[in-house]
Amino acid sequence: MAKRVSLSGNEAVAFGMKQINPDVVAAFPITPSTEVPQYFSQFVANGEVDTEFVAVESEHSAMSACIGAAAAGGRVMTATASAGLALMWEMLYVGASMRLPMVLAVTNRALSGPINIHNDHSDTMGARDSGWIQLYGESAQEAYDNLIQAIRIGEHKDVQLPVMVCYDGFITSHAVENLEMLDDEEVKKFVGVKREAPFALIGQDPVSMGPLDLPNHYFEHKRLQAEAMKNAKKVILEIAAEYEKLTGRKYGFFEEYKMEDAEAAIVVINSTAGTAKFVVDNLRAQGKKVGLIKIRVFRPFPAEELAEALKNVKAVAVMDKADSFSAAGGPLFAEVRSAMYGRADGKIVTNYIYGLGGRDVTTTQIEKVYADLFNAIETGKYEVYNYLGVRE
Amino acid sequence: MNNRKMNITPNTTWKETTPGGVILDAGNAEDFKTGDWRAMRPVWHEDKCKHCLLCWVVCPDNSILVEDGKIKGFDYDHCKGCGVCTKQCKFGALDFVPEE
C-alpha cells in the first residue's frame, strides 16, 4: 500500500532511488542537488541498498563513470544541477549517442554567469538537444513519480536513451511537501530487479561500444538515435498508463488545467504552474475564460498534441524561465510557436521570459500576463517578446 | 566474414545498423582492408632471407605471414607500408618501393 509522507523534493528523489536500488550511482555534489547523493550515500553506508556508490572528482567524471557502468549493463543513476550539468556536457551527448539508459535527477538552477545558485531553467534548456529525454515536474510528488517512470522509459527496448528528471531548485528540491510514496515492493515490481541490456561490455555476449564513427556510418547512427526519441513518445504514454493503474495519478506529455473553453492560456514548466493555477482559479471565479498547460515532457517534444490542445484558444502566452539569447524569444516559446504553425494558425502567441536567477514569480505578475492576453484579443495590439518581473 | 553476427558494409542503412555503432563481433579488424592506405610497399626477396623472423616480431599489423617458422610472404590487405620491417632487416631481404 502507498503511504503518505512529508518530504522535500530531494528527499523524495533520494528515497525513490533507494526503492529503485540501482547498480551504480556516481555523483558529485552541487547546490541545490547535493542532498540527493548525500542522502543516497547514507543508504549505501547503512547497507540499505546494493548500489556501488562512486565518489568522483567532478561532474564530467560522474557522467563518465555512469556511462561506463551503463555500458557494462548496469542500472545507473546520478544527480546534478547548473554548472555541474554544464561540466557533464560532452558526456551527456556520449551517453545518449551510445544509447545508454541512465536516470539523471536535475534540480534546475541558473547557469553562470553571474554565478547564482537559485532556480531557473537555463541548465536543462541548454541540454535540450543532447539526446536525453527530459521530464519536468511541478512538485515533489511529480519529481518522485517521474523518477520511477524514467527507469522504465529509458530502458524500454524501443527507446534505450538516458532520461533527465527535472524539478525546480530550492522551490521544489528543498520545500517539504506531502506526497504519496509507493511501497518498496511495488517499485521493485514496477521497475524490475535488473536492467535488461541488449548490449553490454560484460556478460555472456560482450561487445565493443563507442567506436570512432566516420562519415560513411555516423549519419545512420544519428538517424537511428532520432528514431528512438520518436519511439519514446508512445512508450512514455504506455508507462504512464501503467503507472496510473498502480497509483491513480495520471501523467501525459503535459497537464491541461481548465483548458476546455479557455480563450487565454499560458504554457509553463515546473513549479510556476502551481502559482499560475491559483491565478487561473481566481480569474475563473470572476468569469474569465483562462486555462493553463504545464509541460511534462519537453524531449521528445509533443508538438502535434500541444497544437491540438491550443487549437481553440484565442491567445497564448509561453512562459520561459530561461533566455536563449536568440533575440527571438526563449526556447519553450520557439518550440510551442513552431508546433502551432500549420496546425493551430491565426492565434496570438506571445513570450514572457520570467524568474531568471530565482527571481520570485508572483500571482500579480501572472495576472498581468492574462490581462495582456485579453487586451491583445480585444485590441489586436501586443508585444510578442516580453520580460516579466525585471526592473524597467 | 561468413561467421560474423553482423556484416556492416558501406551500404548498411540506418534501419539495419547497430544502435550507437555497437560492434558485435570481436576480431573484426580483419574485415577492414587497410592495405589501400599504403604509399610504400615492402618487397620480400626469398633468396636472401635467413628466416630470423625479426621482421615478423616488429610488424605492428601482424601482416608478415609465417608457417612452420618460415616467412611465407606478406598480407597486403592489411600491411599499411610503415616500413619498420625493411628498416631492421640485416640481410637485404626486404626492399621498400613506392606503390604504383
PDB file of N, CA and C in Angstrom, chain B:
ATOM      1  N   MET B   1      34.532 -13.481 -42.621  1.00  0.00           N
ATOM      2  CA  MET B   1      33.344 -12.661 -42.824  1.00  0.00           C
ATOM      3  C   MET B   1      32.068 -13.473 -42.632  1.00  0.00           C
ATOM      4  N   ASN B   2      32.081 -14.725 -43.066  1.00  0.00           N
ATOM      5  CA  ASN B   2      30.848 -15.507 -43.116  1.00  0.00           C
ATOM      6  C   ASN B   2      30.258 -15.815 -41.744  1.00  0.00           C
ATOM      7  N   ASN B   3      31.152 -15.939 -40.729  1.00  0.00           N
ATOM      8  CA  ASN B   3      30.631 -16.313 -39.411  1.00  0.00           C
ATOM      9  C   ASN B   3      30.365 -15.093 -38.521  1.00  0.00           C
ATOM     10  N   ARG B   4      30.295 -13.893 -39.124  1.00  0.00           N
ATOM     11  CA  ARG B   4      30.008 -12.689 -38.355  1.00  0.00           C
ATOM     12  C   ARG B   4      28.536 -12.636 -37.952  1.00  0.00           C
ATOM     13  N   LYS B   5      28.278 -12.059 -36.748  1.00  0.00           N
ATOM     14  CA  LYS B   5      26.887 -11.864 -36.324  1.00  0.00           C
ATOM     15  C   LYS B   5      26.231 -10.781 -37.176  1.00  0.00           C
ATOM     16  N   MET B   6      27.058  -9.831 -37.577  1.00  0.00           N
ATOM     17  CA  MET B   6      26.508  -8.739 -38.374  1.00  0.00           C
ATOM     18  C   MET B   6      27.552  -8.281 -39.363  1.00  0.00           C
ATOM     19  N   ASN B   7      27.141  -8.143 -40.622  1.00  0.00           N
ATOM     20  CA  ASN B   7      28.066  -7.722 -41.653  1.00  0.00           C
ATOM     21  C   ASN B   7      27.772  -6.272 -42.032  1.00  0.00           C
ATOM     22  N   ILE B   8      28.523  -5.340 -41.402  1.00  0.00           N
ATOM     23  CA  ILE B   8      28.338  -3.916 -41.691  1.00  0.00           C
ATOM     24  C   ILE B   8      29.117  -3.577 -42.962  1.00  0.00           C
ATOM     25  N   THR B   9      28.431  -3.006 -43.943  1.00  0.00           N
ATOM     26  CA  THR B   9      29.068  -2.632 -45.202  1.00  0.00           C
ATOM     27  C   THR B   9      28.837  -1.145 -45.460  1.00  0.00           C
ATOM     28  N   PRO B  10      29.499  -0.587 -46.478  1.00  0.00           N
ATOM     29  CA  PRO B  10      29.245   0.830 -46.799  1.00  0.00           C
ATOM     30  C   PRO B  10      27.798   1.090 -47.230  1.00  0.00           C
ATOM     31  N   ASN B  11      27.024   0.038 -47.519  1.00  0.00           N
ATOM     32  CA  ASN B  11      25.633   0.221 -47.936  1.00  0.00           C
ATOM     33  C   ASN B  11      24.619  -0.026 -46.817  1.00  0.00           C
ATOM     34  N   THR B  12      25.105  -0.308 -45.608  1.00  0.00           N
ATOM     35  CA  THR B  12      24.191  -0.578 -44.489  1.00  0.00           C
ATOM     36  C   THR B  12      23.319   0.653 -44.208  1.00  0.00           C
ATOM     37  N   THR B  13      21.999   0.462 -44.115  1.00  0.00           N
ATOM     38  CA  THR B  13      21.083   1.591 -43.889  1.00  0.00           C
ATOM     39  C   THR B  13      20.903   1.835 -42.393  1.00  0.00           C
ATOM     40  N   TRP B  14      20.256   2.964 -42.059  1.00  0.00           N
ATOM     41  CA  TRP B  14      20.061   3.303 -40.636  1.00  0.00           C
ATOM     42  C   TRP B  14      19.168   2.286 -39.937  1.00  0.00           C
ATOM     43  N   LYS B  15      18.283   1.660 -40.676  1.00  0.00           N
ATOM     44  CA  LYS B  15      17.402   0.676 -40.047  1.00  0.00           C
ATOM     45  C   LYS B  15      18.138  -0.634 -39.766  1.00  0.00           C
ATOM     46  N   GLU B  16      19.212  -0.884 -40.516  1.00  0.00           N
ATOM     47  CA  GLU B  16      19.950  -2.139 -40.361  1.00  0.00           C
ATOM     48  C   GLU B  16      21.121  -2.026 -39.383  1.00  0.00           C
ATOM     49  N   THR B  17      21.607  -0.804 -39.175  1.00  0.00           N
ATOM     50  CA  THR B  17      22.844  -0.651 -38.406  1.00  0.00           C
ATOM     51  C   THR B  17      22.594  -0.864 -36.905  1.00  0.00           C
ATOM     52  N   THR B  18      23.665  -0.895 -36.122  1.00  0.00           N
ATOM     53  CA  THR B  18      23.518  -1.152 -34.683  1.00  0.00           C
ATOM     54  C   THR B  18      23.378   0.160 -33.917  1.00  0.00           C
ATOM     55  N   PRO B  19      22.645   0.160 -32.804  1.00  0.00           N
ATOM     56  CA  PRO B  19      22.479   1.387 -32.012  1.00  0.00           C
ATOM     57  C   PRO B  19      23.832   1.916 -31.523  1.00  0.00           C
ATOM     58  N   GLY B  20      24.088   3.196 -31.792  1.00  0.00           N
ATOM     59  CA  GLY B  20      25.328   3.815 -31.327  1.00  0.00           C
ATOM     60  C   GLY B  20      26.585   3.200 -31.921  1.00  0.00           C
ATOM     61  N   GLY B  21      26.435   2.410 -32.990  1.00  0.00           N
ATOM     62  CA  GLY B  21      27.605   1.798 -33.620  1.00  0.00           C
ATOM     63  C   GLY B  21      28.218   0.686 -32.797  1.00  0.00           C
ATOM     64  N   VAL B  22      27.396   0.018 -31.986  1.00  0.00           N
ATOM     65  CA  VAL B  22      27.887  -1.119 -31.198  1.00  0.00           C
ATOM     66  C   VAL B  22      28.502  -2.156 -32.144  1.00  0.00           C
ATOM     67  N   ILE B  23      29.669  -2.666 -31.757  1.00  0.00           N
ATOM     68  CA  ILE B  23      30.354  -3.677 -32.573  1.00  0.00           C
ATOM     69  C   ILE B  23      30.135  -5.036 -31.929  1.00  0.00           C
ATOM     70  N   LEU B  24      29.426  -5.903 -32.629  1.00  0.00           N
ATOM     71  CA  LEU B  24      29.008  -7.178 -32.042  1.00  0.00           C
ATOM     72  C   LEU B  24      30.092  -8.244 -32.136  1.00  0.00           C
ATOM     73  N   ASP B  25      31.002  -8.104 -33.120  1.00  0.00           N
ATOM     74  CA  ASP B  25      31.971  -9.171 -33.380  1.00  0.00           C
ATOM     75  C   ASP B  25      33.368  -8.766 -32.948  1.00  0.00           C
ATOM     76  N   ALA B  26      34.042  -9.671 -32.257  1.00  0.00           N
ATOM     77  CA  ALA B  26      35.451  -9.457 -31.917  1.00  0.00           C
ATOM     78  C   ALA B  26      36.306  -9.790 -33.138  1.00  0.00           C
ATOM     79  N   GLY B  27      37.490  -9.200 -33.209  1.00  0.00           N
ATOM     80  CA  GLY B  27      38.426  -9.537 -34.281  1.00  0.00           C
ATOM     81  C   GLY B  27      37.990  -9.068 -35.649  1.00  0.00           C
ATOM     82  N   ASN B  28      37.112  -8.031 -35.680  1.00  0.00           N
ATOM     83  CA  ASN B  28      36.567  -7.619 -36.977  1.00  0.00           C
ATOM     84  C   ASN B  28      37.516  -6.754 -37.786  1.00  0.00           C
ATOM     85  N   ALA B  29      38.684  -6.381 -37.219  1.00  0.00           N
ATOM     86  CA  ALA B  29      39.640  -5.579 -37.984  1.00  0.00           C
ATOM     87  C   ALA B  29      40.067  -6.326 -39.250  1.00  0.00           C
ATOM     88  N   GLU B  30      39.960  -7.653 -39.198  1.00  0.00           N
ATOM     89  CA  GLU B  30      40.304  -8.479 -40.358  1.00  0.00           C
ATOM     90  C   GLU B  30      39.430  -8.132 -41.570  1.00  0.00           C
ATOM     91  N   ASP B  31      38.193  -7.701 -41.282  1.00  0.00           N
ATOM     92  CA  ASP B  31      37.260  -7.398 -42.370  1.00  0.00           C
ATOM     93  C   ASP B  31      37.575  -6.077 -43.057  1.00  0.00           C
ATOM     94  N   PHE B  32      38.359  -5.248 -42.388  1.00  0.00           N
ATOM     95  CA  PHE B  32      38.577  -3.889 -42.858  1.00  0.00           C
ATOM     96  C   PHE B  32      39.917  -3.839 -43.583  1.00  0.00           C
ATOM     97  N   LYS B  33      39.878  -3.771 -44.896  1.00  0.00           N
ATOM     98  CA  LYS B  33      41.097  -3.820 -45.710  1.00  0.00           C
ATOM     99  C   LYS B  33      41.816  -2.469 -45.650  1.00  0.00           C
ATOM    100  N   THR B  34      42.837  -2.419 -44.788  1.00  0.00           N
ATOM    101  CA  THR B  34      43.557  -1.160 -44.594  1.00  0.00           C
ATOM    102  C   THR B  34      44.764  -1.042 -45.526  1.00  0.00           C
ATOM    103  N   GLY B  35      44.999  -2.076 -46.324  1.00  0.00           N
ATOM    104  CA  GLY B  35      46.168  -2.078 -47.210  1.00  0.00           C
ATOM    105  C   GLY B  35      46.133  -0.954 -48.237  1.00  0.00           C
ATOM    106  N   ASP B  36      44.919  -0.427 -48.520  1.00  0.00           N
ATOM    107  CA  ASP B  36      44.859   0.619 -49.550  1.00  0.00           C
ATOM    108  C   ASP B  36      45.312   1.986 -49.042  1.00  0.00           C
ATOM    109  N   TRP B  37      45.701   2.069 -47.755  1.00  0.00           N
ATOM    110  CA  TRP B  37      46.295   3.308 -47.251  1.00  0.00           C
ATOM    111  C   TRP B  37      47.749   3.430 -47.715  1.00  0.00           C
ATOM    112  N   ARG B  38      48.338   2.306 -48.172  1.00  0.00           N
ATOM    113  CA  ARG B  38      49.782   2.183 -48.323  1.00  0.00           C
ATOM    114  C   ARG B  38      50.319   3.067 -49.443  1.00  0.00           C
ATOM    115  N   ALA B  39      51.387   3.846 -49.134  1.00  0.00           N
ATOM    116  CA  ALA B  39      52.083   4.624 -50.162  1.00  0.00           C
ATOM    117  C   ALA B  39      53.383   3.918 -50.564  1.00  0.00           C
ATOM    118  N   MET B  40      53.977   3.168 -49.608  1.00  0.00           N
ATOM    119  CA  MET B  40      55.210   2.411 -49.870  1.00  0.00           C
ATOM    120  C   MET B  40      54.935   0.933 -49.600  1.00  0.00           C
ATOM    121  N   ARG B  41      55.592   0.058 -50.370  1.00  0.00           N
ATOM    122  CA  ARG B  41      55.316  -1.382 -50.260  1.00  0.00           C
ATOM    123  C   ARG B  41      56.614  -2.142 -49.943  1.00  0.00           C
ATOM    124  N   PRO B  42      56.595  -2.999 -48.914  1.00  0.00           N
ATOM    125  CA  PRO B  42      57.768  -3.854 -48.676  1.00  0.00           C
ATOM    126  C   PRO B  42      57.778  -5.020 -49.672  1.00  0.00           C
ATOM    127  N   VAL B  43      58.959  -5.313 -50.231  1.00  0.00           N
ATOM    128  CA  VAL B  43      59.076  -6.429 -51.191  1.00  0.00           C
ATOM    129  C   VAL B  43      60.086  -7.441 -50.635  1.00  0.00           C
ATOM    130  N   TRP B  44      59.668  -8.684 -50.577  1.00  0.00           N
ATOM    131  CA  TRP B  44      60.462  -9.747 -49.935  1.00  0.00           C
ATOM    132  C   TRP B  44      61.278 -10.514 -50.974  1.00  0.00           C
ATOM    133  N   HIS B  45      62.597 -10.683 -50.713  1.00  0.00           N
ATOM    134  CA  HIS B  45      63.460 -11.487 -51.585  1.00  0.00           C
ATOM    135  C   HIS B  45      63.774 -12.773 -50.863  1.00  0.00           C
ATOM    136  N   GLU B  46      63.095 -13.836 -51.260  1.00  0.00           N
ATOM    137  CA  GLU B  46      63.183 -15.119 -50.562  1.00  0.00           C
ATOM    138  C   GLU B  46      64.621 -15.650 -50.539  1.00  0.00           C
ATOM    139  N   ASP B  47      65.383 -15.400 -51.640  1.00  0.00           N
ATOM    140  CA  ASP B  47      66.735 -15.946 -51.745  1.00  0.00           C
ATOM    141  C   ASP B  47      67.700 -15.375 -50.713  1.00  0.00           C
ATOM    142  N   LYS B  48      67.441 -14.113 -50.264  1.00  0.00           N
ATOM    143  CA  LYS B  48      68.341 -13.502 -49.283  1.00  0.00           C
ATOM    144  C   LYS B  48      67.866 -13.695 -47.841  1.00  0.00           C
ATOM    145  N   CYS B  49      66.662 -14.218 -47.661  1.00  0.00           N
ATOM    146  CA  CYS B  49      66.028 -14.284 -46.332  1.00  0.00           C
ATOM    147  C   CYS B  49      66.594 -15.432 -45.501  1.00  0.00           C
ATOM    148  N   LYS B  50      67.001 -15.126 -44.238  1.00  0.00           N
ATOM    149  CA  LYS B  50      67.526 -16.148 -43.328  1.00  0.00           C
ATOM    150  C   LYS B  50      66.434 -16.678 -42.393  1.00  0.00           C
ATOM    151  N   HIS B  51      65.213 -16.159 -42.537  1.00  0.00           N
ATOM    152  CA  HIS B  51      64.084 -16.565 -41.677  1.00  0.00           C
ATOM    153  C   HIS B  51      64.394 -16.351 -40.192  1.00  0.00           C
ATOM    154  N   CYS B  52      65.067 -15.210 -39.907  1.00  0.00           N
ATOM    155  CA  CYS B  52      65.325 -14.873 -38.494  1.00  0.00           C
ATOM    156  C   CYS B  52      64.036 -14.425 -37.798  1.00  0.00           C
ATOM    157  N   LEU B  53      63.027 -14.004 -38.598  1.00  0.00           N
ATOM    158  CA  LEU B  53      61.683 -13.615 -38.122  1.00  0.00           C
ATOM    159  C   LEU B  53      61.649 -12.302 -37.336  1.00  0.00           C
ATOM    160  N   LEU B  54      62.767 -11.534 -37.382  1.00  0.00           N
ATOM    161  CA  LEU B  54      62.737 -10.241 -36.679  1.00  0.00           C
ATOM    162  C   LEU B  54      61.718  -9.299 -37.325  1.00  0.00           C
ATOM    163  N   CYS B  55      61.538  -9.420 -38.657  1.00  0.00           N
ATOM    164  CA  CYS B  55      60.517  -8.594 -39.311  1.00  0.00           C
ATOM    165  C   CYS B  55      59.133  -8.936 -38.772  1.00  0.00           C
ATOM    166  N   TRP B  56      58.884 -10.207 -38.563  1.00  0.00           N
ATOM    167  CA  TRP B  56      57.584 -10.659 -38.009  1.00  0.00           C
ATOM    168  C   TRP B  56      57.384 -10.091 -36.598  1.00  0.00           C
ATOM    169  N   VAL B  57      58.498 -10.017 -35.831  1.00  0.00           N
ATOM    170  CA  VAL B  57      58.417  -9.502 -34.464  1.00  0.00           C
ATOM    171  C   VAL B  57      58.021  -8.026 -34.462  1.00  0.00           C
ATOM    172  N   VAL B  58      58.615  -7.230 -35.383  1.00  0.00           N
ATOM    173  CA  VAL B  58      58.391  -5.778 -35.315  1.00  0.00           C
ATOM    174  C   VAL B  58      57.127  -5.331 -36.045  1.00  0.00           C
ATOM    175  N   CYS B  59      56.568  -6.179 -36.904  1.00  0.00           N
ATOM    176  CA  CYS B  59      55.393  -5.736 -37.677  1.00  0.00           C
ATOM    177  C   CYS B  59      54.230  -5.396 -36.738  1.00  0.00           C
ATOM    178  N   PRO B  60      53.762  -4.123 -36.754  1.00  0.00           N
ATOM    179  CA  PRO B  60      52.675  -3.741 -35.830  1.00  0.00           C
ATOM    180  C   PRO B  60      51.299  -4.223 -36.279  1.00  0.00           C
ATOM    181  N   ASP B  61      51.188  -4.759 -37.491  1.00  0.00           N
ATOM    182  CA  ASP B  61      49.872  -5.130 -38.008  1.00  0.00           C
ATOM    183  C   ASP B  61      49.738  -6.612 -38.307  1.00  0.00           C
ATOM    184  N   ASN B  62      50.694  -7.403 -37.811  1.00  0.00           N
ATOM    185  CA  ASN B  62      50.602  -8.859 -37.996  1.00  0.00           C
ATOM    186  C   ASN B  62      50.446  -9.225 -39.471  1.00  0.00           C
ATOM    187  N   SER B  63      51.170  -8.487 -40.335  1.00  0.00           N
ATOM    188  CA  SER B  63      50.973  -8.654 -41.772  1.00  0.00           C
ATOM    189  C   SER B  63      52.059  -9.493 -42.433  1.00  0.00           C
ATOM    190  N   ILE B  64      52.987 -10.059 -41.637  1.00  0.00           N
ATOM    191  CA  ILE B  64      54.002 -10.942 -42.213  1.00  0.00           C
ATOM    192  C   ILE B  64      53.588 -12.376 -41.910  1.00  0.00           C
ATOM    193  N   LEU B  65      53.374 -13.127 -42.977  1.00  0.00           N
ATOM    194  CA  LEU B  65      52.793 -14.467 -42.847  1.00  0.00           C
ATOM    195  C   LEU B  65      53.892 -15.491 -42.603  1.00  0.00           C
ATOM    196  N   VAL B  66      53.707 -16.296 -41.572  1.00  0.00           N
ATOM    197  CA  VAL B  66      54.708 -17.289 -41.174  1.00  0.00           C
ATOM    198  C   VAL B  66      54.042 -18.663 -41.048  1.00  0.00           C
ATOM    199  N   GLU B  67      54.717 -19.673 -41.586  1.00  0.00           N
ATOM    200  CA  GLU B  67      54.254 -21.055 -41.378  1.00  0.00           C
ATOM    201  C   GLU B  67      55.442 -21.910 -40.986  1.00  0.00           C
ATOM    202  N   ASP B  68      55.308 -22.717 -39.980  1.00  0.00           N
ATOM    203  CA  ASP B  68      56.368 -23.623 -39.528  1.00  0.00           C
ATOM    204  C   ASP B  68      57.695 -22.898 -39.361  1.00  0.00           C
ATOM    205  N   GLY B  69      57.675 -21.702 -38.794  1.00  0.00           N
ATOM    206  CA  GLY B  69      58.912 -20.978 -38.531  1.00  0.00           C
ATOM    207  C   GLY B  69      59.550 -20.356 -39.753  1.00  0.00           C
ATOM    208  N   LYS B  70      58.867 -20.350 -40.894  1.00  0.00           N
ATOM    209  CA  LYS B  70      59.418 -19.759 -42.124  1.00  0.00           C
ATOM    210  C   LYS B  70      58.497 -18.648 -42.640  1.00  0.00           C
ATOM    211  N   ILE B  71      59.135 -17.533 -43.121  1.00  0.00           N
ATOM    212  CA  ILE B  71      58.356 -16.476 -43.772  1.00  0.00           C
ATOM    213  C   ILE B  71      57.722 -17.033 -45.041  1.00  0.00           C
ATOM    214  N   LYS B  72      56.410 -16.704 -45.228  1.00  0.00           N
ATOM    215  CA  LYS B  72      55.719 -17.162 -46.440  1.00  0.00           C
ATOM    216  C   LYS B  72      55.354 -16.010 -47.369  1.00  0.00           C
ATOM    217  N   GLY B  73      55.416 -14.791 -46.827  1.00  0.00           N
ATOM    218  CA  GLY B  73      55.048 -13.641 -47.662  1.00  0.00           C
ATOM    219  C   GLY B  73      54.343 -12.582 -46.839  1.00  0.00           C
ATOM    220  N   PHE B  74      53.649 -11.657 -47.527  1.00  0.00           N
ATOM    221  CA  PHE B  74      53.006 -10.514 -46.869  1.00  0.00           C
ATOM    222  C   PHE B  74      51.494 -10.553 -47.041  1.00  0.00           C
ATOM    223  N   ASP B  75      50.795 -10.084 -46.006  1.00  0.00           N
ATOM    224  CA  ASP B  75      49.348  -9.874 -46.108  1.00  0.00           C
ATOM    225  C   ASP B  75      49.141  -8.432 -46.562  1.00  0.00           C
ATOM    226  N   TYR B  76      49.086  -8.231 -47.877  1.00  0.00           N
ATOM    227  CA  TYR B  76      48.984  -6.861 -48.403  1.00  0.00           C
ATOM    228  C   TYR B  76      47.585  -6.255 -48.211  1.00  0.00           C
ATOM    229  N   ASP B  77      46.611  -7.051 -47.778  1.00  0.00           N
ATOM    230  CA  ASP B  77      45.291  -6.478 -47.444  1.00  0.00           C
ATOM    231  C   ASP B  77      45.363  -5.619 -46.186  1.00  0.00           C
ATOM    232  N   HIS B  78      46.340  -5.913 -45.324  1.00  0.00           N
ATOM    233  CA  HIS B  78      46.408  -5.197 -44.051  1.00  0.00           C
ATOM    234  C   HIS B  78      47.719  -4.462 -43.806  1.00  0.00           C
ATOM    235  N   CYS B  79      48.792  -4.772 -44.561  1.00  0.00           N
ATOM    236  CA  CYS B  79      50.065  -4.045 -44.432  1.00  0.00           C
ATOM    237  C   CYS B  79      49.857  -2.600 -44.866  1.00  0.00           C
ATOM    238  N   LYS B  80      50.177  -1.639 -43.948  1.00  0.00           N
ATOM    239  CA  LYS B  80      49.963  -0.222 -44.252  1.00  0.00           C
ATOM    240  C   LYS B  80      51.222   0.440 -44.795  1.00  0.00           C
ATOM    241  N   GLY B  81      52.305  -0.336 -44.953  1.00  0.00           N
ATOM    242  CA  GLY B  81      53.522   0.206 -45.550  1.00  0.00           C
ATOM    243  C   GLY B  81      54.310   1.105 -44.624  1.00  0.00           C
ATOM    244  N   CYS B  82      54.370   0.757 -43.350  1.00  0.00           N
ATOM    245  CA  CYS B  82      55.103   1.611 -42.405  1.00  0.00           C
ATOM    246  C   CYS B  82      56.614   1.475 -42.602  1.00  0.00           C
ATOM    247  N   GLY B  83      57.076   0.301 -43.104  1.00  0.00           N
ATOM    248  CA  GLY B  83      58.489   0.123 -43.419  1.00  0.00           C
ATOM    249  C   GLY B  83      59.371  -0.304 -42.272  1.00  0.00           C
ATOM    250  N   VAL B  84      58.807  -0.541 -41.100  1.00  0.00           N
ATOM    251  CA  VAL B  84      59.604  -0.942 -39.942  1.00  0.00           C
ATOM    252  C   VAL B  84      60.346  -2.245 -40.238  1.00  0.00           C
ATOM    253  N   CYS B  85      59.684  -3.187 -40.924  1.00  0.00           N
ATOM    254  CA  CYS B  85      60.296  -4.482 -41.224  1.00  0.00           C
ATOM    255  C   CYS B  85      61.530  -4.314 -42.128  1.00  0.00           C
ATOM    256  N   THR B  86      61.412  -3.425 -43.134  1.00  0.00           N
ATOM    257  CA  THR B  86      62.523  -3.255 -44.077  1.00  0.00           C
ATOM    258  C   THR B  86      63.708  -2.587 -43.392  1.00  0.00           C
ATOM    259  N   LYS B  87      63.419  -1.680 -42.467  1.00  0.00           N
ATOM    260  CA  LYS B  87      64.466  -0.925 -41.768  1.00  0.00           C
ATOM    261  C   LYS B  87      65.335  -1.856 -40.915  1.00  0.00           C
ATOM    262  N   GLN B  88      64.737  -2.860 -40.283  1.00  0.00           N
ATOM    263  CA  GLN B  88      65.501  -3.693 -39.359  1.00  0.00           C
ATOM    264  C   GLN B  88      66.190  -4.877 -40.048  1.00  0.00           C
ATOM    265  N   CYS B  89      65.863  -5.184 -41.320  1.00  0.00           N
ATOM    266  CA  CYS B  89      66.405  -6.377 -41.983  1.00  0.00           C
ATOM    267  C   CYS B  89      67.906  -6.204 -42.265  1.00  0.00           C
ATOM    268  N   LYS B  90      68.729  -7.134 -41.724  1.00  0.00           N
ATOM    269  CA  LYS B  90      70.183  -7.021 -41.846  1.00  0.00           C
ATOM    270  C   LYS B  90      70.710  -7.748 -43.078  1.00  0.00           C
ATOM    271  N   PHE B  91      69.835  -8.419 -43.834  1.00  0.00           N
ATOM    272  CA  PHE B  91      70.300  -9.302 -44.914  1.00  0.00           C
ATOM    273  C   PHE B  91      69.887  -8.823 -46.305  1.00  0.00           C
ATOM    274  N   GLY B  92      69.312  -7.614 -46.370  1.00  0.00           N
ATOM    275  CA  GLY B  92      68.899  -7.083 -47.666  1.00  0.00           C
ATOM    276  C   GLY B  92      67.774  -7.871 -48.290  1.00  0.00           C
ATOM    277  N   ALA B  93      66.987  -8.579 -47.446  1.00  0.00           N
ATOM    278  CA  ALA B  93      65.899  -9.406 -47.976  1.00  0.00           C
ATOM    279  C   ALA B  93      64.601  -8.622 -48.148  1.00  0.00           C
ATOM    280  N   LEU B  94      64.579  -7.364 -47.649  1.00  0.00           N
ATOM    281  CA  LEU B  94      63.349  -6.569 -47.771  1.00  0.00           C
ATOM    282  C   LEU B  94      63.661  -5.228 -48.425  1.00  0.00           C
ATOM    283  N   ASP B  95      63.078  -4.993 -49.589  1.00  0.00           N
ATOM    284  CA  ASP B  95      63.142  -3.685 -50.246  1.00  0.00           C
ATOM    285  C   ASP B  95      61.900  -2.888 -49.863  1.00  0.00           C
ATOM    286  N   PHE B  96      61.982  -1.576 -50.053  1.00  0.00           N
ATOM    287  CA  PHE B  96      60.838  -0.707 -49.751  1.00  0.00           C
ATOM    288  C   PHE B  96      60.641   0.187 -50.964  1.00  0.00           C
ATOM    289  N   VAL B  97      59.571  -0.058 -51.726  1.00  0.00           N
ATOM    290  CA  VAL B  97      59.404   0.641 -53.012  1.00  0.00           C
ATOM    291  C   VAL B  97      58.063   1.399 -53.053  1.00  0.00           C
ATOM    292  N   PRO B  98      58.011   2.478 -53.807  1.00  0.00           N
ATOM    293  CA  PRO B  98      56.739   3.226 -53.901  1.00  0.00           C
ATOM    294  C   PRO B  98      55.633   2.372 -54.532  1.00  0.00           C
ATOM    295  N   GLU B  99      54.404   2.549 -54.030  1.00  0.00           N
ATOM    296  CA  GLU B  99      53.238   1.894 -54.629  1.00  0.00           C
ATOM    297  C   GLU B  99      52.959   2.535 -55.986  1.00  0.00           C
ATOM    298  N   GLU B 100      52.498   1.758 -56.912  1.00  0.00           N
ATOM    299  CA  GLU B 100      52.158   2.340 -58.215  1.00  0.00           C
ATOM    300  C   GLU B 100      50.652   2.436 -58.378  1.00  0.00           C
TER     301      GLU B 100
END
